[in-house]
mmCIF file of C-alpha atoms in Angstrom:
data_model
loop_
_atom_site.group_PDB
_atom_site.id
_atom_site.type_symbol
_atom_site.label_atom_id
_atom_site.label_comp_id
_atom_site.label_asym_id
_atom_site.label_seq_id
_atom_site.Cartn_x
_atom_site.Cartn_y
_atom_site.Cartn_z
ATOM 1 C CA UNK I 1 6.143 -17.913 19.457
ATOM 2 C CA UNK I 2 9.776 -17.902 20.459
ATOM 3 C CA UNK I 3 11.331 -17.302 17.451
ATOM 4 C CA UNK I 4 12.486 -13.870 17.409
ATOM 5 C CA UNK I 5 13.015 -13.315 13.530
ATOM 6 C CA UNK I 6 9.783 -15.599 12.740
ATOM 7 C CA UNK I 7 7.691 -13.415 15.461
ATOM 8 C CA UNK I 8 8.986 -9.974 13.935
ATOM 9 C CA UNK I 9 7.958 -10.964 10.481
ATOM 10 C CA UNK I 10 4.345 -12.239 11.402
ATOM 11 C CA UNK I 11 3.921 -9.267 13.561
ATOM 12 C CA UNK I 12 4.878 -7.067 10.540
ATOM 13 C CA UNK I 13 2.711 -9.000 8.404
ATOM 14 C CA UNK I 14 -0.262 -8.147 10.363
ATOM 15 C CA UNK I 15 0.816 -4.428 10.882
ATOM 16 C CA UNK I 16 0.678 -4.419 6.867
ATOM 17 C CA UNK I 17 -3.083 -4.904 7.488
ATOM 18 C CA UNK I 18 -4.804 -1.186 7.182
ATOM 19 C CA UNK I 19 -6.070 -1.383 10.335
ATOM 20 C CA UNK I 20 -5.606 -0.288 13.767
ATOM 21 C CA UNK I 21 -4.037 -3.635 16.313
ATOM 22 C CA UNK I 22 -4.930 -3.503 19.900
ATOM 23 C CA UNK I 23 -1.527 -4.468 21.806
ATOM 24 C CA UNK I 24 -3.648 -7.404 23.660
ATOM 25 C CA UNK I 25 -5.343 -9.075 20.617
ATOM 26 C CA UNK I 26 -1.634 -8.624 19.060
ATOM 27 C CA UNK I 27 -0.076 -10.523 21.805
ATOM 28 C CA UNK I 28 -2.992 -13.141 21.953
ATOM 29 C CA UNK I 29 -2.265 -13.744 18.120
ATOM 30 C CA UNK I 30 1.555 -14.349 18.554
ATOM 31 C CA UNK I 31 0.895 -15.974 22.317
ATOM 32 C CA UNK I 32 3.364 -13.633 23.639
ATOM 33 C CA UNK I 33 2.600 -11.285 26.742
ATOM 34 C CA UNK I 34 2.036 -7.888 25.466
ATOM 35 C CA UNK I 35 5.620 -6.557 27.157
ATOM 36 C CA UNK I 36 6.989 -9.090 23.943
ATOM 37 C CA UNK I 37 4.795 -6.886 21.691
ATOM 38 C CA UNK I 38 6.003 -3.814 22.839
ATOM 39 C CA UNK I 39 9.639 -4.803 22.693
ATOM 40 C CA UNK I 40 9.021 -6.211 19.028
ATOM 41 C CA UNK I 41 7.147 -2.824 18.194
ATOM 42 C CA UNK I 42 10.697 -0.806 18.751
ATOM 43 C CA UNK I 43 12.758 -3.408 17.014
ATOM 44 C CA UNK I 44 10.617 -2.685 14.250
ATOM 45 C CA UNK I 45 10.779 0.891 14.173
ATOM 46 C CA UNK I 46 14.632 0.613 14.734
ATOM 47 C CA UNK I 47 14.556 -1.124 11.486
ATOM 48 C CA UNK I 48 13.125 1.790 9.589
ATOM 49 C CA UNK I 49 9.430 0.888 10.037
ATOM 50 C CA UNK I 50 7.037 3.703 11.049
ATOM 51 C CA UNK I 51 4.932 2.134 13.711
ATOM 52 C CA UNK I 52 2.702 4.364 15.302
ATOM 53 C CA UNK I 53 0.670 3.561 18.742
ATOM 54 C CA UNK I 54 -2.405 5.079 20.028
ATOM 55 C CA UNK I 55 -3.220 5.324 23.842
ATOM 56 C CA UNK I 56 -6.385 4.765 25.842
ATOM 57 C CA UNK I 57 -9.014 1.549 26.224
ATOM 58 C CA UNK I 58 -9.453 1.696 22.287
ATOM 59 C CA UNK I 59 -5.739 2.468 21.507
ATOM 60 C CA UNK I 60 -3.336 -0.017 19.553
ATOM 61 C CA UNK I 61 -0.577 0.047 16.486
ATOM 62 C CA UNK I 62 -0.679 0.330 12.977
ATOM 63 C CA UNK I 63 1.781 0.961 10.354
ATOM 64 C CA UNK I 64 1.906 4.565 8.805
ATOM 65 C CA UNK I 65 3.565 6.084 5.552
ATOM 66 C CA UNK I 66 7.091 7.243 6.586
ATOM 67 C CA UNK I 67 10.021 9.260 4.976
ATOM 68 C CA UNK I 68 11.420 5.910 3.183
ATOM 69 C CA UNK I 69 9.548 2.327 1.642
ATOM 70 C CA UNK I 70 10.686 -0.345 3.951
ATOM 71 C CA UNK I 71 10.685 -3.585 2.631
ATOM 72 C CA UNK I 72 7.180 -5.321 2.695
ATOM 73 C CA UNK I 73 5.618 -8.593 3.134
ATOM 74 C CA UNK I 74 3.505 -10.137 0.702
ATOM 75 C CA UNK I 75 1.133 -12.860 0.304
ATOM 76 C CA UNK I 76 1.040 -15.088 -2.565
ATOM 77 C CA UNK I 77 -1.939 -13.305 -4.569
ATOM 78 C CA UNK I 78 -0.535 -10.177 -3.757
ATOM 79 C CA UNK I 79 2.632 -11.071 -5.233
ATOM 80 C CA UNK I 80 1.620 -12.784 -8.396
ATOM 81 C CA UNK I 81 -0.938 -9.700 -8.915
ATOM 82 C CA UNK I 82 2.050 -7.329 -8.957
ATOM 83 C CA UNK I 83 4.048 -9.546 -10.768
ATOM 84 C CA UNK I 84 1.547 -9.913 -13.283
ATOM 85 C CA UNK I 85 0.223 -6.031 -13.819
ATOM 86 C CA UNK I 86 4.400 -4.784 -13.766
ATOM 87 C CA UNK I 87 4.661 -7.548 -16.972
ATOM 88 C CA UNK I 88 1.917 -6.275 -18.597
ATOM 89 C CA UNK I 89 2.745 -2.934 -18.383
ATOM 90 C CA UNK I 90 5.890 -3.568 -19.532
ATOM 91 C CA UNK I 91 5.534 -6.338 -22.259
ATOM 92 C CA UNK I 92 3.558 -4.049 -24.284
ATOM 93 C CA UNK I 93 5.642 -0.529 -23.612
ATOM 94 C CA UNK I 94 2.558 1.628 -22.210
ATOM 95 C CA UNK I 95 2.835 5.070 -22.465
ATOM 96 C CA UNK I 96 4.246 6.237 -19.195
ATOM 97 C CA UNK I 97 5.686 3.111 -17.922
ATOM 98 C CA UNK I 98 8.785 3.974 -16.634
ATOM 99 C CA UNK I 99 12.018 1.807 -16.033
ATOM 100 C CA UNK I 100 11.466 2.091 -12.544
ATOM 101 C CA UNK I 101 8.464 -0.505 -13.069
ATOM 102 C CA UNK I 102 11.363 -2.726 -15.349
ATOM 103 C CA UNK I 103 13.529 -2.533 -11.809
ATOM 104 C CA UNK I 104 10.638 -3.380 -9.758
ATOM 105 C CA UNK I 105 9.631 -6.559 -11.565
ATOM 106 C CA UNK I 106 13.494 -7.565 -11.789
ATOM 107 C CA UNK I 107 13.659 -7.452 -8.028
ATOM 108 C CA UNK I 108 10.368 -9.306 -7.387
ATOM 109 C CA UNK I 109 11.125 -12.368 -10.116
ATOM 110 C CA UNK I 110 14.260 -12.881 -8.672
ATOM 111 C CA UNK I 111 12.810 -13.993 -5.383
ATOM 112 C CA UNK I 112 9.808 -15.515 -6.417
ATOM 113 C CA UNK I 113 9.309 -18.867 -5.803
ATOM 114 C CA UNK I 114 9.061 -21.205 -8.766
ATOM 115 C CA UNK I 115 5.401 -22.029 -7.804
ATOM 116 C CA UNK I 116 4.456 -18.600 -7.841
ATOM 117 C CA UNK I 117 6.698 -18.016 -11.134
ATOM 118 C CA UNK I 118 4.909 -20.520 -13.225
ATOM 119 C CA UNK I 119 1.318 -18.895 -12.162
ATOM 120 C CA UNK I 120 3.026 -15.501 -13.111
ATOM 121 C CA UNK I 121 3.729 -17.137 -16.843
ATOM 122 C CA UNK I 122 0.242 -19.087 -16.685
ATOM 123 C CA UNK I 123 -1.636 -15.601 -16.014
ATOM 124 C CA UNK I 124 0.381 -13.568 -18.682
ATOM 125 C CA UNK I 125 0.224 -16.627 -21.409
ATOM 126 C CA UNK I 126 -3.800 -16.749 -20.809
ATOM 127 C CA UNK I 127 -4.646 -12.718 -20.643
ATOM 128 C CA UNK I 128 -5.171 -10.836 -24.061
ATOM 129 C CA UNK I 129 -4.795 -6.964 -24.194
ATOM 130 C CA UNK I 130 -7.459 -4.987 -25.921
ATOM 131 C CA UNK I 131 -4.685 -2.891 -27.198
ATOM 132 C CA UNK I 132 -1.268 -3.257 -27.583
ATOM 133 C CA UNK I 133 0.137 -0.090 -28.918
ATOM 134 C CA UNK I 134 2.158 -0.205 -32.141
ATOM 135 C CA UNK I 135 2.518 -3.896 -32.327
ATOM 136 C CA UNK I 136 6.139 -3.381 -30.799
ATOM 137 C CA UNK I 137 5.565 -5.822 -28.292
ATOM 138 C CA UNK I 138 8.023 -7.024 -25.799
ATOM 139 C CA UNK I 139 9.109 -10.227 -23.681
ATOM 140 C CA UNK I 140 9.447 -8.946 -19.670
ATOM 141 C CA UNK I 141 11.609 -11.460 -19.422
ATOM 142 C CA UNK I 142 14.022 -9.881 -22.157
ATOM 143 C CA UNK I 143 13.546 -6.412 -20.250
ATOM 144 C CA UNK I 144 14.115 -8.029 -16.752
ATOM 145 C CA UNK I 145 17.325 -9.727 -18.083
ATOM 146 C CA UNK I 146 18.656 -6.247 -19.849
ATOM 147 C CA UNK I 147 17.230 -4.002 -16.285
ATOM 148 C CA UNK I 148 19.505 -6.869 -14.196
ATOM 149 C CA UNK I 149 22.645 -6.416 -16.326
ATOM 150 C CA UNK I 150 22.315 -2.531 -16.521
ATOM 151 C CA UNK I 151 22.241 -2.416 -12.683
ATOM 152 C CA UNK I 152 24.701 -5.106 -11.976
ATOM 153 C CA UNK I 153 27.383 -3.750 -14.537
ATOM 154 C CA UNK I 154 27.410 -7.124 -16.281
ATOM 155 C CA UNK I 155 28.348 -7.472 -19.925
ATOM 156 C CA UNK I 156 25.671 -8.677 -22.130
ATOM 157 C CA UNK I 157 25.157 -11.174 -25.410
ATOM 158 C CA UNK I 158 22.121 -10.956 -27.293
ATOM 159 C CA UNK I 159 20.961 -11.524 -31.400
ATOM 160 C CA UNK I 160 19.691 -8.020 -32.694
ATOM 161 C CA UNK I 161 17.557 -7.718 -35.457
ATOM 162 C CA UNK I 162 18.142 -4.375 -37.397
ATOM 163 C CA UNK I 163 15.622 -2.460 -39.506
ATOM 164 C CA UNK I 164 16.227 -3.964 -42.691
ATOM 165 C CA UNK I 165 16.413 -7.341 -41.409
ATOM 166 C CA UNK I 166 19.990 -7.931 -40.996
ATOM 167 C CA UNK I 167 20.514 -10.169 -38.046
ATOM 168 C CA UNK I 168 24.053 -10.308 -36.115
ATOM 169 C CA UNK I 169 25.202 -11.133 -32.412
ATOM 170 C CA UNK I 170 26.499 -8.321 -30.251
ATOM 171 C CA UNK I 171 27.818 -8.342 -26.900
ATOM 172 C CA UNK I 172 27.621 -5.178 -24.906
ATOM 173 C CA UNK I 173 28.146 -2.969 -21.491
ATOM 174 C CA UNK I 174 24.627 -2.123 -20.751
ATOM 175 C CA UNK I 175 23.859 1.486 -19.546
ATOM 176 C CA UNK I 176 20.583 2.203 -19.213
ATOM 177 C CA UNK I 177 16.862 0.954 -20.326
ATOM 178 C CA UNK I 178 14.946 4.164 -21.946
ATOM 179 C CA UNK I 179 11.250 4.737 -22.408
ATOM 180 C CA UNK I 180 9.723 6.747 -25.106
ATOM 181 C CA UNK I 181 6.892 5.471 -24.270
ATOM 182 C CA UNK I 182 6.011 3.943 -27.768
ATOM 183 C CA UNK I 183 9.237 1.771 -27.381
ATOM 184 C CA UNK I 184 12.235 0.684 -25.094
ATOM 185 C CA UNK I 185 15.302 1.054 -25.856
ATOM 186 C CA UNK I 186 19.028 -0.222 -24.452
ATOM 187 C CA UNK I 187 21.693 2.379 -24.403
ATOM 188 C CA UNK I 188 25.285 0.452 -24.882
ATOM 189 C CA UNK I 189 28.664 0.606 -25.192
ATOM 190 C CA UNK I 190 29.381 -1.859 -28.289
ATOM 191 C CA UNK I 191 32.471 -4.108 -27.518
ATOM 192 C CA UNK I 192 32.816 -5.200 -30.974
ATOM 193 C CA UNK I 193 32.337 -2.162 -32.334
ATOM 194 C CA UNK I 194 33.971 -0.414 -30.299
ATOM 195 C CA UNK I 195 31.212 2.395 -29.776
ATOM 196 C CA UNK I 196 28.185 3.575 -28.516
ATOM 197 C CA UNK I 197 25.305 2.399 -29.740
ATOM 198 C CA UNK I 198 21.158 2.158 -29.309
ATOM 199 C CA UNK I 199 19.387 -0.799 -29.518
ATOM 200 C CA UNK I 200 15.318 -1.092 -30.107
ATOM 201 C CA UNK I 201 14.412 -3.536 -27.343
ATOM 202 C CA UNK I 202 11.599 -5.328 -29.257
ATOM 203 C CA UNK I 203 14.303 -6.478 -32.049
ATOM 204 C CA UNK I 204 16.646 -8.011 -29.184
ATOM 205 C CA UNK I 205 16.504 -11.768 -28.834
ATOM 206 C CA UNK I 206 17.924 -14.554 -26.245
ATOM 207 C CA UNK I 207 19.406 -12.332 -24.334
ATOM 208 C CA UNK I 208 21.924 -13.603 -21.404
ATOM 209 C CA UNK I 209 24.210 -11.921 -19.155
ATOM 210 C CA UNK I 210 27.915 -13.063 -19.123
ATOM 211 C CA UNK I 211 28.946 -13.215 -15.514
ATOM 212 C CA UNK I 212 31.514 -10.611 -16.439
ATOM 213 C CA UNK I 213 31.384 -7.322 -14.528
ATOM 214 C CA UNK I 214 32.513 -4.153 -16.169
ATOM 215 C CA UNK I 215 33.480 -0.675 -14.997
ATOM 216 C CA UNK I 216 31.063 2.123 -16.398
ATOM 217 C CA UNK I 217 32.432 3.967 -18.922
ATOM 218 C CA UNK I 218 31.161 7.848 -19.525
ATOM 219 C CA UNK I 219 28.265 8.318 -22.085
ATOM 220 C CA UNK I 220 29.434 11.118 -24.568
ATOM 221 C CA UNK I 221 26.281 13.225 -23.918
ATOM 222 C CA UNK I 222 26.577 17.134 -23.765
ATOM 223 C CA UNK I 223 25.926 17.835 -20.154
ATOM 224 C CA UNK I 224 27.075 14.444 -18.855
ATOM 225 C CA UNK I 225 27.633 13.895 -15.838
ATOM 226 C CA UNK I 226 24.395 12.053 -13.872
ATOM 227 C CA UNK I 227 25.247 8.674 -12.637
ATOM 228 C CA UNK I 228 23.973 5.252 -14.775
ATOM 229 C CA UNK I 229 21.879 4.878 -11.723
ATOM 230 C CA UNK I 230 20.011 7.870 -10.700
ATOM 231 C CA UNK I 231 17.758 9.955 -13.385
ATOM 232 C CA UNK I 232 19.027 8.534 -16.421
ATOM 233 C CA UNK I 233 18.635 12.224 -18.193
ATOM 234 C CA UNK I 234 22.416 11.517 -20.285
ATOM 235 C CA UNK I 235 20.874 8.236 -21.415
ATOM 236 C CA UNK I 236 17.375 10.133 -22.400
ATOM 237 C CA UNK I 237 19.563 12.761 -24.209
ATOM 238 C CA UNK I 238 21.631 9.594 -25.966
ATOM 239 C CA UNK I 239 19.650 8.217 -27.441
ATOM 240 C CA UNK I 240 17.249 11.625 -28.745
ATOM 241 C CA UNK I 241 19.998 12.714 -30.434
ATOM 242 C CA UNK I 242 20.370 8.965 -31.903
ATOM 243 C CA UNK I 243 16.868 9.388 -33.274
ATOM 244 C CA UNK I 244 17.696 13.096 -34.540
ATOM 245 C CA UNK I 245 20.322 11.323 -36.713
ATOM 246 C CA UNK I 246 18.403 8.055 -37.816
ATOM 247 C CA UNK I 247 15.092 10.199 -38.301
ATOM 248 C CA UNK I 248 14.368 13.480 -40.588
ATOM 249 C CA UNK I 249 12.651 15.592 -38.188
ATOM 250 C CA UNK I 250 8.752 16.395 -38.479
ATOM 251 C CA UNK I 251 7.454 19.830 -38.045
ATOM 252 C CA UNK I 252 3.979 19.415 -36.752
ATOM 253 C CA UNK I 253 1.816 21.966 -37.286
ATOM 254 C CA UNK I 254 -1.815 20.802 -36.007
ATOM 255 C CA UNK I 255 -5.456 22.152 -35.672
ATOM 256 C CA UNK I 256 -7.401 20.644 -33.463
ATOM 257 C CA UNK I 257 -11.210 21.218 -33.028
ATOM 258 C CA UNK I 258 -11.291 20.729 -28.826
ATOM 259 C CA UNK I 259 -10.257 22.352 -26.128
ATOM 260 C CA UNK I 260 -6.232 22.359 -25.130
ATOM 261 C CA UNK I 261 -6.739 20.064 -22.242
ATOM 262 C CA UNK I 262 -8.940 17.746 -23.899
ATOM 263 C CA UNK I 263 -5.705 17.440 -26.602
ATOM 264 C CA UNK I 264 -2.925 17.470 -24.052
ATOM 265 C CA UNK I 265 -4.928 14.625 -22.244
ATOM 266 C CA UNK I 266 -4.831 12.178 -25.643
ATOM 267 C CA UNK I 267 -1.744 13.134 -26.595
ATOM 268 C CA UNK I 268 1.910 11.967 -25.975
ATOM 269 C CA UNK I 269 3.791 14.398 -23.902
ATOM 270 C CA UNK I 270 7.093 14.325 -25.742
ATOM 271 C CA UNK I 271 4.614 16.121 -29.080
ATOM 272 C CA UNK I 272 4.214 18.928 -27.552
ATOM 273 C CA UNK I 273 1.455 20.833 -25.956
ATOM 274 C CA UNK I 274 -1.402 22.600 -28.281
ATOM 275 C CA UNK I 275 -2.054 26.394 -27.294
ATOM 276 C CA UNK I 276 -5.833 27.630 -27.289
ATOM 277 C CA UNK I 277 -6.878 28.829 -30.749
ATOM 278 C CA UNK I 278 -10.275 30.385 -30.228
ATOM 279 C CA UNK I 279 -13.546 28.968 -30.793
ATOM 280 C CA UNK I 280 -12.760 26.061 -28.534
ATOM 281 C CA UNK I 281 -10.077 24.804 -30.524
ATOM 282 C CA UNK I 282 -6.489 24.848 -30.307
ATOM 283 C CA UNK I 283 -3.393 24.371 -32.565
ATOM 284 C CA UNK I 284 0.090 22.108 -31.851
ATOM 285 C CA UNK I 285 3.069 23.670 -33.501
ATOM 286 C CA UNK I 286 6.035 21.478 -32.663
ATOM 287 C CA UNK I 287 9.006 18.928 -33.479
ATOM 288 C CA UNK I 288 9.389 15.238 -33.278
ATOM 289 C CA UNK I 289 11.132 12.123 -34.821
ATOM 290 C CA UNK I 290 8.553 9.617 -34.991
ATOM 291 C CA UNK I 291 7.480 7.882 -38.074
ATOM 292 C CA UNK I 292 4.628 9.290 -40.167
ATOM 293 C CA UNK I 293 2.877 6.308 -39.712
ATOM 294 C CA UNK I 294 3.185 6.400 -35.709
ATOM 295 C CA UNK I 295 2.279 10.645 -35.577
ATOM 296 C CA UNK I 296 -0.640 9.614 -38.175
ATOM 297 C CA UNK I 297 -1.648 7.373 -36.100
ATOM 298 C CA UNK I 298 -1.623 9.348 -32.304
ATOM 299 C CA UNK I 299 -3.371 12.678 -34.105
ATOM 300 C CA UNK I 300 -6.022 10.038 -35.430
ATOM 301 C CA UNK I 301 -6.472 8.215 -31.697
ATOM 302 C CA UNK I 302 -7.381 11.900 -30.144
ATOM 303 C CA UNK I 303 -10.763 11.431 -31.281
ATOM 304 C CA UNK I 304 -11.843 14.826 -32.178
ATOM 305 C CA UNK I 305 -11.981 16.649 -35.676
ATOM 306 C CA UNK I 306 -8.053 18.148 -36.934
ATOM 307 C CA UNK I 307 -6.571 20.004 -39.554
ATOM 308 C CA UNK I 308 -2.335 18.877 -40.702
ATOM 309 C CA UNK I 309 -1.262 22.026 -42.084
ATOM 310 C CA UNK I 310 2.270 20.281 -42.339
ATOM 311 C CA UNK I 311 4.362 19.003 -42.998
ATOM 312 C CA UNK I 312 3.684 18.106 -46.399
ATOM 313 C CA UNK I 313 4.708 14.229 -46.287
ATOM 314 C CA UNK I 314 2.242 14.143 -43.100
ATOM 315 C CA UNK I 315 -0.622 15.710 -45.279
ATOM 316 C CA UNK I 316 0.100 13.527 -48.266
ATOM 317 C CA UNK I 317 0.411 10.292 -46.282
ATOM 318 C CA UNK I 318 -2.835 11.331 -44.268
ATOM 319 C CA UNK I 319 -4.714 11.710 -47.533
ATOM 320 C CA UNK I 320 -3.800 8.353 -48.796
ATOM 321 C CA UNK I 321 -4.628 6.578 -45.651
ATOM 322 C CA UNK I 322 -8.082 8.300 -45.632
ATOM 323 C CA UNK I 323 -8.786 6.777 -49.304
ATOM 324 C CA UNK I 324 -7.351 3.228 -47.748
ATOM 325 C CA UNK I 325 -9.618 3.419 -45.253
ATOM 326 C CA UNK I 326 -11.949 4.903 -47.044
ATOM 327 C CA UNK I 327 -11.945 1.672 -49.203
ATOM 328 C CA UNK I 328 -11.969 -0.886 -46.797
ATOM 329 C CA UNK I 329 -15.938 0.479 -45.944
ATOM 330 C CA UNK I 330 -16.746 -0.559 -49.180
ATOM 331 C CA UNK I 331 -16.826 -4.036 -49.583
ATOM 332 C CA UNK I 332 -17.210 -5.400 -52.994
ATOM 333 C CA UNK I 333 -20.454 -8.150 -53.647
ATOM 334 C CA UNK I 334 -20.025 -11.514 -53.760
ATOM 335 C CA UNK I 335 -22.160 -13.825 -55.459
ATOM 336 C CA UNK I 336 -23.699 -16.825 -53.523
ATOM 337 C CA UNK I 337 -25.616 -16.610 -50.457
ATOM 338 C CA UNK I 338 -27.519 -13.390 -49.535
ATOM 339 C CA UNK I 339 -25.711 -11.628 -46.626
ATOM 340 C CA UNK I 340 -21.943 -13.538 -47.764
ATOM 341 C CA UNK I 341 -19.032 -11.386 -47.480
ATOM 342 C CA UNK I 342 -19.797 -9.153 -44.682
ATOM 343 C CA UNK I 343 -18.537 -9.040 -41.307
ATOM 344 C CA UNK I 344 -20.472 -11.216 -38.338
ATOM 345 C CA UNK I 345 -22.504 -8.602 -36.254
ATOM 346 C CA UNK I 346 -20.839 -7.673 -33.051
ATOM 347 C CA UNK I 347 -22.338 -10.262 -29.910
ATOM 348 C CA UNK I 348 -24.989 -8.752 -28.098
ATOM 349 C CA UNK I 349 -23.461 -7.640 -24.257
ATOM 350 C CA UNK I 350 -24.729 -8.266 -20.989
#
């Protein structure tokens, strides 16, 4: 193989492999003489790659972890895989997805070949989630498009949907994607507005970038000061006091009959972590600015026995969703055939 670029990236390719390539059986692969390998070997590690060779009868090269992530090489399969679990992930807003995933897939759809982009789409379109979190439920493509503007410093125009319906068209400076991990949100500088605003991700439709760059304005955060691109803490800090305004603020005060661990395990880390309580149990005193409905439903998903000593619109709206469900055990009789009316027994497994 005489092509020097071409050799380099089938070399690399195999070096990808997790195993150990004797410099022979290397240079029998690329039909090269194994002073070609050797040379191609430091090109490669000139280029940031942290080859590593063994000596003796049994020695050869293999590619270690280093102090940076070179670019890689993948396959087909391996792409669409990555392609496919990075959508998932973020199409449905898991809890600690971060928006470094959002960045990832960005990068990797933009260079995906349009065969391996419509098997992306096939996969996602076929595959149903057994859960899908608050029913807040997200396009990728709508987060790739918003992740792509935010690091580009393009201006955005997109429909928004607000919380009591009323629809309108905004175009915006996009600063940074945030993850509560029960939603995403967009952090932006309004143009018409003429303001900052936060936008809930999942109420954001047809999204397109303009093609017009923009210079960064700063985010009136106490403490700014972090870059749009590094740890996006100003962002974080945005858009929680955002949510402090919007929200009335919930003062959790939980029992819990399991151990702290088993609690801090189930629970989302922004609620707070429970302190022991004796007798195996443990109690969560803290703040948040969730919905009722959300918190109702997280202390619920736990699965262990607990106690809402407040606050009182959390006990009162627990108490009525206990008699709702309560309810729905007890289905009325219907007349007609014998067995009519209830629910088809689960399929056997296996």
């Amino acid at each position: 193989m005489s092509d020097t670029p071409a050799r380099l990236l089938k070399l690399l390719s195999l070096l990808q492999t997790p195993r150990e390539w004797p410099g022979g059986e290397l240079a029998e692969r690329l039909d090269v003489s194994p002073r070609t390998i050797r040379r191609d070997i430091d090109r490669l590690r000139e280029l940031g790659y942290p080859v590593e060779a063994s000596r003796g009868s049994v020695g050869g090269y293999r590619l270690v972890a280093g102090a940076a992530m070179p670019p890689l090489l993948l396959d087909d399969e391996e792409a669409v895989a990555i392609a496919v679990g990075l959508r998932a992930g973020a199409g449905h807003a898991i809890e600690g997805v971060e928006e470094a995933s959002v960045r990832a897939l960005s990068k990797l759809e933009q260079v995906l070949p349009s065969r391996l982009r419509h098997r992306v789409s096939a996969l996602q379109n076929a595959t149903v989630p057994l859960t899908r979190g608050d029913g807040a439920t997200i396009d990728p493509g709508t987060l790739t498009t918003l992740a792509s503007a935010a690091t580009g410093r393009e201006r955005l125009r997109f429909a928004y949907r607000s919380g009591d319906g009323i629809r309108t068209k905004r175009q915006v400076e996009p600063y940074r994607l945030v993850s509560t991990g029960q939603r995403w949100y967009l952090v932006a500088y309004d143009l018409d507005r003429e303001d900052w605003r936060t936008f809930r991700v999942d109420r954001v439709g047809e999204p397109y970038a303009t093609g017009a760059r923009f210079a960064p304005r700063p985010l009136p955060v106490e403490g700014a000061g972090s870059d749009a691109r590094s740890g996006g803490g100003d962002a974080a800090r945005f858009l929680a006091r955002s949510m402090r305004r919007m929200q009335p603020e919930l003062r959790l005060d939980v029992w819990f009959g399991a151990p702290a661990e088993f609690v801090v395990a189930r629970l989302p880390a922004h609620l707070g972590a429970p302190e022991p309580d004796g007798d195996g149990g443990c109690r969560l005193r803290s703040s948040c600015t969730d919905s009722l409905e959300w918190v109702a439903l997280r202390l619920a998903l736990v699965d262990c026995e607990f106690s809402v000593q407040g606050p009182p619109n959390l006990v009162a709206y627990l108490e009525g969703l206990g008699a709702r469900l309560t309810r729905a055990t007890a289905l009325p009789p219907r007349k007609g055939v014998a067995g009519e009316g209830r629910l088809p027994a689960a399929p056997e497994q296996g």
